[in-house]
Amino acid sequence: MKKYSLLIIVVLLFNCGSDDGPGWQEPYDPSDDDPIVETLTDEEIMDLTQELTFKYFWDFAESNSGAAKERYHPNDPSNSQNVVTTGGSGFGLMAILVGIERGYISREEGFNRLDQILNFFENADRFHGAWSHWIDGNTGNVIPFSDQDNGGDLVETALFAQGLICVKEYFKDGSAEEAALATQADTLWKGVEWDWYTQNQNALYWHWSPTNGFSINLELKGYNETLIAFVLGAASPDYTIPTEVYHQGWASNGNIVTSSSQYNIPLILDHAGSGTGPLFWAHYSHLGLNPENLTDQYANYWDLNVNHTKINYQYCVNNPNDFEDYGEECWGLTASYSRNTDGSTGYLAHDPQHDIGVISPTAAISSIPYTPEESLAAMHYFYSKKAILLGAAGFYDAFSPESNDWVTERYLAIDQGPQIIMIENYRTGLLWDLFMQNADVQNGLTTLGYNY
């Protein structure tokens, strides 16, 4: 398991929720007069999943900022209602672009919401250019993620910047107002002082605090979800990181490469010493960073992500713990809400080494570019359980057939966002095309020795 999975696991130590927000509606009720049809085609199940998941970032956004809430609890919508998540808001920027293209909202509506979000982040607390993990939606002030984590979070910032670059590319050739929004998005991400977060070493560090400095001292190392921070650090025209930061930091001087395999499927890169990591590692950095033709001296990143997903899938098919329903349709292990032994809701970075019989729909759904047939089969399976698993913002975050179909009726921004985005990348390549056409991104990839 990657070192920083611990950060995610401590999420539940904080009382973080969401409010009703603009456009709030009751969760989906299968007893309604006009229920969703029983059988859907592949296209229809993708349509349904994207449109409902979009609502997380539109109907249930934080009301003042327009940005993504850390979480949304349909049964407790006012819980911690103004907690904005930086990384999840980056996913939200990309989801809004999908919403425009899919016709869920008009281009003008999307522009206005994006303008609201960018203005909020422009005025929010920044720490050498980086935003904090959580931000107060009313004030723009940092909400501490932990006792020492009350400053910049470089990975959350990188995930937000990935969305900003897509917004820039989407609107840069539009009207005068749209071009101005594109310039604002470009200026925001270019203000991140990536080089500050090296501590003048050949490494990147996750946090800096105005009161605690680099005391957390957590270095970013792959393979995990942190690749995007190195790419953007290399792409930054004003705060560029040296290439040695990537090679010695992310790649551990080449020791990131492994000859290990599972189920006769090569891992290609060491999964931070964890065996096989949770599937969000194959998603977060690659919402914009297209792995299809991405290679460097260490890996073919398409093969890397396909193999990671197939190992996760094969583990669930083999089902060594004999968990209920695991198989070719019911699969997908990643970080999400989870079931504690007493039946309450907790949080866990699920993977083959940390499997307790809890399936996270985002794991299989967001992997659709890598395993389209397997992911669609999972979507149809999840839909077959719509009476308990489908709500107002898509499929709930986690469930356990092993525990009598236990379901947590909750959502997380970082789990909903990859679903709508990766389905769109599978269908049209929208976000991949936008991000990869950016000249600064291309310069960064070339600097690091990538072919793309």
Short mmCIF file of N, CA and C in Angstrom, two decimals, residues 313 316-317 325-332 359 361 364-365 373-385 399:
data_model
loop_
_atom_site.label_atom_id
_atom_site.label_comp_id
_atom_site.label_asym_id
_atom_site.label_seq_id
_atom_site.Cartn_x
_atom_site.Cartn_y
_atom_site.Cartn_z
N TYR A 313 -8.86 -7.00 -11.19
CA TYR A 313 -10.01 -7.78 -11.69
C TYR A 313 -9.80 -9.27 -11.46
N CYS A 316 -10.34 -10.43 -7.96
CA CYS A 316 -11.75 -10.56 -7.57
C CYS A 316 -12.39 -11.78 -8.21
N VAL A 317 -11.98 -12.12 -9.42
CA VAL A 317 -12.51 -13.32 -10.08
C VAL A 317 -12.03 -14.57 -9.35
N ASP A 325 -20.45 -12.96 -4.05
CA ASP A 325 -20.71 -12.27 -5.32
C ASP A 325 -19.46 -11.84 -6.08
N TYR A 326 -18.28 -11.87 -5.48
CA TYR A 326 -17.08 -11.50 -6.22
C TYR A 326 -16.98 -12.34 -7.49
N GLY A 327 -16.61 -11.71 -8.58
CA GLY A 327 -16.46 -12.46 -9.82
C GLY A 327 -16.33 -11.55 -11.02
N GLU A 328 -16.72 -12.05 -12.18
CA GLU A 328 -16.51 -11.33 -13.43
C GLU A 328 -17.36 -10.07 -13.54
N GLU A 329 -18.42 -9.96 -12.76
CA GLU A 329 -19.26 -8.77 -12.80
C GLU A 329 -19.12 -7.92 -11.55
N CYS A 330 -18.83 -8.52 -10.45
CA CYS A 330 -18.72 -7.81 -9.17
C CYS A 330 -17.24 -7.72 -8.79
N TRP A 331 -16.63 -6.59 -9.09
CA TRP A 331 -15.20 -6.45 -8.83
C TRP A 331 -14.87 -4.97 -8.68
N GLY A 332 -13.69 -4.69 -8.18
CA GLY A 332 -13.21 -3.32 -8.09
C GLY A 332 -12.83 -2.92 -6.68
N ILE A 359 -16.76 -3.68 -2.09
CA ILE A 359 -16.56 -3.28 -3.47
C ILE A 359 -16.85 -1.78 -3.60
N PRO A 361 -17.72 0.92 -6.41
CA PRO A 361 -18.09 1.01 -7.84
C PRO A 361 -17.15 1.87 -8.67
N ALA A 364 -14.11 -0.11 -10.71
CA ALA A 364 -14.35 -0.74 -12.01
C ALA A 364 -14.83 0.27 -13.04
N ILE A 365 -15.72 1.19 -12.64
CA ILE A 365 -16.28 2.16 -13.59
C ILE A 365 -15.19 3.06 -14.16
N GLU A 373 -14.77 -4.14 -21.47
CA GLU A 373 -15.78 -5.19 -21.32
C GLU A 373 -16.02 -5.50 -19.85
N GLU A 374 -14.96 -5.61 -19.08
CA GLU A 374 -15.09 -5.93 -17.66
C GLU A 374 -15.76 -4.80 -16.89
N SER A 375 -15.43 -3.56 -17.26
CA SER A 375 -16.02 -2.41 -16.57
C SER A 375 -17.50 -2.26 -16.90
N LEU A 376 -17.87 -2.49 -18.15
CA LEU A 376 -19.28 -2.42 -18.51
C LEU A 376 -20.08 -3.53 -17.83
N ALA A 377 -19.49 -4.72 -17.74
CA ALA A 377 -20.17 -5.81 -17.03
C ALA A 377 -20.41 -5.42 -15.58
N ALA A 378 -19.43 -4.76 -14.96
CA ALA A 378 -19.59 -4.31 -13.58
C ALA A 378 -20.68 -3.25 -13.47
N MET A 379 -20.72 -2.33 -14.42
CA MET A 379 -21.76 -1.28 -14.39
C MET A 379 -23.15 -1.89 -14.47
N HIS A 380 -23.30 -2.87 -15.33
CA HIS A 380 -24.61 -3.53 -15.43
C HIS A 380 -24.94 -4.26 -14.13
N TYR A 381 -23.96 -4.88 -13.52
CA TYR A 381 -24.19 -5.54 -12.23
C TYR A 381 -24.60 -4.52 -11.17
N PHE A 382 -23.88 -3.40 -11.10
CA PHE A 382 -24.23 -2.37 -10.11
C PHE A 382 -25.66 -1.87 -10.36
N TYR A 383 -26.01 -1.73 -11.63
CA TYR A 383 -27.35 -1.26 -11.96
C TYR A 383 -28.41 -2.28 -11.57
N SER A 384 -28.07 -3.55 -11.66
CA SER A 384 -29.03 -4.59 -11.26
C SER A 384 -29.37 -4.48 -9.78
N LYS A 385 -28.53 -3.81 -9.01
CA LYS A 385 -28.77 -3.61 -7.59
C LYS A 385 -29.18 -2.17 -7.32
N PHE A 399 -20.17 -0.87 -1.17
CA PHE A 399 -21.17 -1.83 -0.70
C PHE A 399 -20.48 -3.16 -0.47
#
